[in-house]
PDB file of C-alpha atoms and ligand atoms in Angstrom:
ATOM      1  CA  MET V   1      -9.960  19.896 -26.614  1.00 58.00           C
ATOM      2  CA  SER V   2      -7.065  20.114 -24.182  1.00 68.00           C
ATOM      3  CA  LYS V   3      -8.612  23.249 -22.668  1.00 84.00           C
ATOM      4  CA  ASP V   4     -11.727  21.322 -21.654  1.00 96.00           C
ATOM      5  CA  VAL V   5     -12.150  20.949 -17.920  1.00 97.00           C
ATOM      6  CA  VAL V   6     -12.389  17.238 -17.154  1.00 98.00           C
ATOM      7  CA  LEU V   7     -12.237  17.214 -13.354  1.00 98.00           C
ATOM      8  CA  THR V   8     -13.240  19.774 -10.752  1.00 98.00           C
ATOM      9  CA  ILE V   9     -12.190  19.855  -7.095  1.00 98.00           C
ATOM     10  CA  ASP V  10     -14.345  21.950  -4.801  1.00 98.00           C
ATOM     11  CA  GLY V  11     -16.033  22.227  -1.405  1.00 98.00           C
ATOM     12  CA  LEU V  12     -13.778  22.766   1.611  1.00 98.00           C
ATOM     13  CA  VAL V  13     -10.585  23.570  -0.282  1.00 98.00           C
ATOM     14  CA  GLU V  14      -8.445  26.701  -0.345  1.00 98.00           C
ATOM     15  CA  ARG V  15      -8.213  26.762  -4.140  1.00 98.00           C
ATOM     16  CA  PRO V  16     -10.973  25.090  -6.151  1.00 98.00           C
ATOM     17  CA  LEU V  17      -9.458  23.399  -9.206  1.00 98.00           C
ATOM     18  CA  ALA V  18     -10.753  22.970 -12.744  1.00 98.00           C
ATOM     19  CA  LEU V  19      -8.352  20.479 -14.292  1.00 98.00           C
ATOM     20  CA  THR V  20      -7.812  19.640 -17.960  1.00 98.00           C
ATOM     21  CA  PHE V  21      -6.106  16.494 -19.248  1.00 97.00           C
ATOM     22  CA  ASP V  22      -2.998  18.616 -19.802  1.00 96.00           C
ATOM     23  CA  ASP V  23      -3.055  19.630 -16.127  1.00 97.00           C
ATOM     24  CA  LEU V  24      -3.330  15.989 -15.029  1.00 97.00           C
ATOM     25  CA  ASP V  25      -0.562  14.917 -17.400  1.00 96.00           C
ATOM     26  CA  ALA V  26       1.643  17.719 -16.057  1.00 97.00           C
ATOM     27  CA  PHE V  27       1.568  16.677 -12.389  1.00 98.00           C
ATOM     28  CA  PRO V  28       5.158  15.919 -11.297  1.00 97.00           C
ATOM     29  CA  GLU V  29       6.584  12.432 -11.553  1.00 96.00           C
ATOM     30  CA  SER V  30       6.315  12.019  -7.772  1.00 97.00           C
ATOM     31  CA  ALA V  31       2.519  12.394  -8.058  1.00 98.00           C
ATOM     32  CA  GLN V  32       2.100   9.984 -10.972  1.00 97.00           C
ATOM     33  CA  VAL V  33       1.313   6.305 -10.526  1.00 97.00           C
ATOM     34  CA  ALA V  34       2.523   4.295 -13.499  1.00 96.00           C
ATOM     35  CA  ASP V  35       0.575   1.264 -14.683  1.00 97.00           C
ATOM     36  CA  VAL V  36      -2.229   0.455 -12.278  1.00 97.00           C
ATOM     37  CA  SER V  37      -2.165  -3.180 -13.449  1.00 96.00           C
ATOM     38  CA  GLN V  38       0.618  -3.690 -10.901  1.00 93.00           C
ATOM     39  CA  PHE V  39      -2.036  -3.725  -8.164  1.00 90.00           C
ATOM     40  CA  HIS V  40      -5.242  -4.287 -10.209  1.00 92.00           C
ATOM     41  CA  PRO V  41      -4.241  -6.946 -12.769  1.00 93.00           C
ATOM     42  CA  LYS V  42      -7.376  -6.475 -14.866  1.00 93.00           C
ATOM     43  CA  ARG V  43      -7.153  -2.692 -15.103  1.00 95.00           C
ATOM     44  CA  ARG V  44      -4.816  -0.447 -17.056  1.00 96.00           C
ATOM     45  CA  GLY V  45      -3.642   3.120 -17.235  1.00 98.00           C
ATOM     46  CA  ASP V  46      -1.594   5.688 -15.354  1.00 98.00           C
ATOM     47  CA  GLY V  47      -2.888   7.937 -12.598  1.00 98.00           C
ATOM     48  CA  VAL V  48      -2.218  10.865 -10.309  1.00 98.00           C
ATOM     49  CA  THR V  49      -2.503  10.313  -6.569  1.00 98.00           C
ATOM     50  CA  LEU V  50      -5.541  11.834  -4.876  1.00 98.00           C
ATOM     51  CA  ASP V  51      -3.138  13.139  -2.257  1.00 98.00           C
ATOM     52  CA  ALA V  52      -1.254  15.260  -4.812  1.00 98.00           C
ATOM     53  CA  ILE V  53      -4.496  16.656  -6.238  1.00 98.00           C
ATOM     54  CA  LEU V  54      -5.793  17.549  -2.774  1.00 98.00           C
ATOM     55  CA  ASP V  55      -2.446  19.122  -1.853  1.00 98.00           C
ATOM     56  CA  ARG V  56      -2.709  21.385  -4.873  1.00 98.00           C
ATOM     57  CA  ALA V  57      -6.252  22.376  -3.897  1.00 98.00           C
ATOM     58  CA  GLY V  58      -5.335  22.834  -0.228  1.00 98.00           C
ATOM     59  CA  ILE V  59      -7.552  21.029   2.259  1.00 98.00           C
ATOM     60  CA  GLN V  60      -9.442  23.207   4.732  1.00 98.00           C
ATOM     61  CA  ALA V  61      -9.227  22.166   8.379  1.00 98.00           C
ATOM     62  CA  GLU V  62     -12.955  21.314   8.653  1.00 98.00           C
ATOM     63  CA  ALA V  63     -12.882  18.819   5.781  1.00 98.00           C
ATOM     64  CA  ASN V  64     -13.547  15.220   6.877  1.00 98.00           C
ATOM     65  CA  TYR V  65     -15.121  13.553   3.848  1.00 98.00           C
ATOM     66  CA  VAL V  66     -14.345  13.208   0.165  1.00 98.00           C
ATOM     67  CA  THR V  67     -17.246  12.724  -2.230  1.00 98.00           C
ATOM     68  CA  LEU V  68     -16.504  11.315  -5.674  1.00 98.00           C
ATOM     69  CA  HIS V  69     -19.094  12.322  -8.263  1.00 98.00           C
ATOM     70  CA  ALA V  70     -19.766  10.735 -11.646  1.00 98.00           C
ATOM     71  CA  ASP V  71     -22.153  13.115 -13.405  1.00 97.00           C
ATOM     72  CA  ARG V  72     -22.440  10.813 -16.404  1.00 97.00           C
ATOM     73  CA  ASP V  73     -24.610   8.252 -14.606  1.00 96.00           C
ATOM     74  CA  GLY V  74     -25.319   9.996 -11.311  1.00 97.00           C
ATOM     75  CA  PHE V  75     -23.193   7.632  -9.218  1.00 97.00           C
ATOM     76  CA  HIS V  76     -21.645   9.072  -6.047  1.00 98.00           C
ATOM     77  CA  VAL V  77     -19.433   7.747  -3.254  1.00 98.00           C
ATOM     78  CA  SER V  78     -18.554   9.526  -0.005  1.00 98.00           C
ATOM     79  CA  VAL V  79     -15.679   8.282   2.139  1.00 97.00           C
ATOM     80  CA  PRO V  80     -13.591   9.521   5.091  1.00 97.00           C
ATOM     81  CA  LEU V  81     -10.723  11.782   4.008  1.00 98.00           C
ATOM     82  CA  GLY V  82      -7.890  10.130   5.953  1.00 96.00           C
ATOM     83  CA  PRO V  83      -7.987   6.646   4.432  1.00 95.00           C
ATOM     84  CA  ILE V  84      -8.954   7.681   0.896  1.00 97.00           C
ATOM     85  CA  ARG V  85      -6.163  10.220   0.757  1.00 96.00           C
ATOM     86  CA  GLU V  86      -3.616   7.459   1.145  1.00 94.00           C
ATOM     87  CA  GLN V  87      -5.284   5.056  -1.259  1.00 96.00           C
ATOM     88  CA  GLY V  88      -6.944   7.076  -3.994  1.00 98.00           C
ATOM     89  CA  ILE V  89      -5.643   7.250  -7.557  1.00 98.00           C
ATOM     90  CA  VAL V  90      -7.170   9.241 -10.407  1.00 98.00           C
ATOM     91  CA  VAL V  91      -6.489   7.289 -13.609  1.00 98.00           C
ATOM     92  CA  HIS V  92      -6.303   9.758 -16.494  1.00 98.00           C
ATOM     93  CA  ARG V  93      -4.344   8.183 -19.352  1.00 97.00           C
ATOM     94  CA  VAL V  94      -3.381   4.976 -21.071  1.00 97.00           C
ATOM     95  CA  GLY V  95      -0.122   5.487 -22.920  1.00 94.00           C
ATOM     96  CA  GLU V  96      -0.806   8.463 -25.191  1.00 92.00           C
ATOM     97  CA  GLY V  97      -4.564   7.892 -25.035  1.00 96.00           C
ATOM     98  CA  ARG V  98      -7.435   7.692 -22.525  1.00 97.00           C
ATOM     99  CA  LEU V  99      -9.480   5.013 -20.844  1.00 97.00           C
ATOM    100  CA  THR V 100     -12.545   3.930 -22.804  1.00 97.00           C
ATOM    101  CA  ILE V 101     -16.069   4.366 -21.438  1.00 96.00           C
ATOM    102  CA  GLU V 102     -16.225   0.574 -20.992  1.00 95.00           C
ATOM    103  CA  GLU V 103     -13.260   0.844 -18.638  1.00 96.00           C
ATOM    104  CA  GLY V 104     -14.928   3.683 -16.752  1.00 97.00           C
ATOM    105  CA  GLY V 105     -13.049   6.421 -18.618  1.00 97.00           C
ATOM    106  CA  PRO V 106     -12.077   8.919 -19.582  1.00 97.00           C
ATOM    107  CA  ILE V 107     -11.221   9.437 -15.907  1.00 98.00           C
ATOM    108  CA  ARG V 108     -11.590   6.710 -13.325  1.00 98.00           C
ATOM    109  CA  PHE V 109     -11.008   6.654  -9.621  1.00 98.00           C
ATOM    110  CA  LEU V 110      -9.288   3.631  -8.103  1.00 98.00           C
ATOM    111  CA  VAL V 111      -8.733   2.602  -4.507  1.00 97.00           C
ATOM    112  CA  ARG V 112      -5.274   1.072  -4.283  1.00 96.00           C
ATOM    113  CA  ASP V 113      -6.298  -1.821  -2.074  1.00 95.00           C
ATOM    114  CA  PRO V 114     -10.106  -2.035  -1.841  1.00 95.00           C
ATOM    115  CA  THR V 115     -12.103  -4.593   0.107  1.00 94.00           C
ATOM    116  CA  VAL V 116     -14.572  -6.674  -1.883  1.00 91.00           C
ATOM    117  CA  CYS V 117     -17.787  -5.163  -3.070  1.00 88.00           C
ATOM    118  CA  ASN V 118     -20.266  -4.054  -0.431  1.00 89.00           C
ATOM    119  CA  THR V 119     -17.995  -4.646   2.578  1.00 89.00           C
ATOM    120  CA  GLY V 120     -16.984  -1.216   3.821  1.00 91.00           C
ATOM    121  CA  GLU V 121     -16.064   2.357   3.097  1.00 93.00           C
ATOM    122  CA  LEU V 122     -13.136   1.660   0.786  1.00 95.00           C
ATOM    123  CA  ASP V 123     -14.587  -1.236  -1.178  1.00 95.00           C
ATOM    124  CA  GLU V 124     -14.489  -1.973  -4.916  1.00 94.00           C
ATOM    125  CA  CYS V 125     -17.713  -0.035  -5.335  1.00 95.00           C
ATOM    126  CA  ALA V 126     -15.713   3.120  -4.525  1.00 97.00           C
ATOM    127  CA  ASN V 127     -13.750   2.654  -7.779  1.00 97.00           C
ATOM    128  CA  VAL V 128     -15.844   5.386  -9.365  1.00 98.00           C
ATOM    129  CA  LYS V 129     -16.069   5.347 -13.165  1.00 98.00           C
ATOM    130  CA  TYR V 130     -16.455   8.542 -15.258  1.00 98.00           C
ATOM    131  CA  LEU V 131     -15.152  10.630 -12.341  1.00 98.00           C
ATOM    132  CA  SER V 132     -16.047  14.281 -12.909  1.00 98.00           C
ATOM    133  CA  ARG V 133     -15.880  16.028  -9.539  1.00 98.00           C
ATOM    134  CA  ILE V 134     -14.202  15.634  -6.146  1.00 99.00           C
ATOM    135  CA  GLU V 135     -15.902  17.485  -3.302  1.00 98.00           C
ATOM    136  CA  LEU V 136     -14.685  17.983   0.272  1.00 98.00           C
ATOM    137  CA  THR V 137     -17.179  18.327   3.082  1.00 98.00           C
ATOM    138  CA  THR V 138     -17.354  18.179   6.863  1.00 98.00           C
ATOM    139  CA  ARG V 139     -20.003  15.473   6.983  1.00 98.00           C
ATOM    140  CA  ARG V 140     -20.587  12.506   4.733  1.00 98.00           C
ATOM    141  CA  GLY V 141     -21.965  13.600   1.361  1.00 98.00           C
ATOM    142  CA  LEU V 142     -23.977  11.874  -1.326  1.00 97.00           C
ATOM    143  CA  ASP V 143     -23.376   8.117  -1.512  1.00 97.00           C
ATOM    144  CA  THR V 144     -25.426   6.077  -3.968  1.00 96.00           C
ATOM    145  CA  ARG V 145     -23.613   2.772  -3.537  1.00 95.00           C
ATOM    146  CA  PRO V 146     -26.081  -0.075  -3.258  1.00 91.00           C
ATOM    147  CA  THR V 147     -26.652  -1.335   0.255  1.00 89.00           C
ATOM    148  CA  THR V 148     -28.345  -4.683  -0.304  1.00 89.00           C
ATOM    149  CA  GLU V 149     -27.160  -7.743  -2.194  1.00 88.00           C
ATOM    150  CA  ALA V 150     -30.117  -7.474  -4.565  1.00 91.00           C
ATOM    151  CA  GLU V 151     -29.466  -3.814  -5.401  1.00 91.00           C
ATOM    152  CA  HIS V 152     -25.872  -4.682  -5.894  1.00 88.00           C
ATOM    153  CA  GLU V 153     -26.531  -7.527  -8.280  1.00 89.00           C
ATOM    154  CA  ALA V 154     -28.836  -5.292 -10.286  1.00 91.00           C
ATOM    155  CA  LEU V 155     -26.252  -2.513 -10.572  1.00 91.00           C
ATOM    156  CA  HIS V 156     -23.510  -4.898 -11.612  1.00 87.00           C
ATOM    157  CA  ARG V 157     -25.759  -6.411 -14.256  1.00 89.00           C
ATOM    158  CA  ALA V 158     -26.643  -2.965 -15.591  1.00 89.00           C
ATOM    159  CA  GLN V 159     -22.959  -1.916 -15.582  1.00 85.00           C
ATOM    160  CA  SER V 160     -21.747  -4.913 -17.512  1.00 75.00           C
ATOM    161  CA  GLY V 161     -24.405  -4.447 -20.200  1.00 57.00           C
ATOM    162  CA  PRO V 162     -27.158  -6.687 -21.531  1.00 51.00           C
TER     163      PRO V 162
HETATM  164  N1  MTE R   1     -19.925   5.820 -12.269  1.00 76.02           N
HETATM  165  C1  MTE R   1     -20.035   4.597 -11.736  1.00 76.02           C
HETATM  166  N2  MTE R   1     -18.967   4.048 -11.131  1.00 76.02           N
HETATM  167  C2  MTE R   1     -19.053   2.812 -10.571  1.00 76.02           C
HETATM  168  C3  MTE R   1     -20.280   2.091 -10.591  1.00 76.02           C
HETATM  169  C4  MTE R   1     -21.395   2.693 -11.239  1.00 76.02           C
HETATM  170  O1  MTE R   1     -22.496   2.135 -11.321  1.00 76.02           O
HETATM  171  N3  MTE R   1     -21.238   3.948 -11.817  1.00 76.02           N
HETATM  172  N4  MTE R   1     -20.352   0.853  -9.991  1.00 76.02           N
HETATM  173  C5  MTE R   1     -19.382   0.620  -8.904  1.00 76.02           C
HETATM  174  C6  MTE R   1     -19.401  -0.751  -8.408  1.00 76.02           C
HETATM  175  S1  MTE R   1     -20.722  -1.211  -7.445  1.00 76.02           S
HETATM  176  C7  MTE R   1     -18.332  -1.591  -8.594  1.00 76.02           C
HETATM  177  S2  MTE R   1     -18.239  -3.072  -7.789  1.00 76.02           S
HETATM  178  C8  MTE R   1     -17.217  -1.237  -9.518  1.00 76.02           C
HETATM  179  C9  MTE R   1     -17.069  -2.287 -10.593  1.00 76.02           C
HETATM  180  O2  MTE R   1     -16.010  -1.969 -11.429  1.00 76.02           O
HETATM  181  P1  MTE R   1     -15.715  -2.840 -12.731  1.00 76.02           P
HETATM  182  O3  MTE R   1     -16.971  -2.866 -13.567  1.00 76.02           O
HETATM  183  O4  MTE R   1     -14.581  -2.180 -13.419  1.00 76.02           O
HETATM  184  O5  MTE R   1     -15.338  -4.205 -12.239  1.00 76.02           O
HETATM  185  O6  MTE R   1     -17.402   0.036 -10.127  1.00 76.02           O
HETATM  186  C10 MTE R   1     -17.951   1.017  -9.282  1.00 76.02           C
HETATM  187  N5  MTE R   1     -17.961   2.286  -9.976  1.00 76.02           N
HETATM  188 MO1   MO R   2     -19.975  -2.982  -6.230  1.00 76.02          MO
END
């Protein structure tokens, strides 16, 4: 179980990573973010900063965009590297356990201080659930965030169940 790869980092990096939960748990204290409820009161769990993960992978000079992939439901978000690097957190545990699927687990991406839904690059919609892959590219990659109010409403309804 602990040898299962749960998150891959690839694209324009020096060292593509295939991380297990053990790898994420083992990031140094300086890379860990304890208790995300301190900035998202309704969310829980501990994370590793995106910055620390990207440092380990080594960012190539031509990389400008980060694409967050959720293979589980085919949801993707692509955002400029600079801002997301400072704000991104990969939530990978809750105490000794993991986030539930309902919470977007087992691994969920969180933007530290997102704008409200549908209002920019680093909005709440970029809080990607079921995160499975982080890809670095020169140009903007796949982004399936809804663009209209109607599409948005529909996605939120589908996400919160019947
Ligand atoms: N994998 C995945 N992540 C996703 C979505 C989705 O449909 N699939 N919806 C996004 C949108 S549009 C929003 S606003 C937030 C909502 O997060 P919440 O349900 O925890 O409030 O999750 C984002 N992350
Ligand atoms: Mo959203």
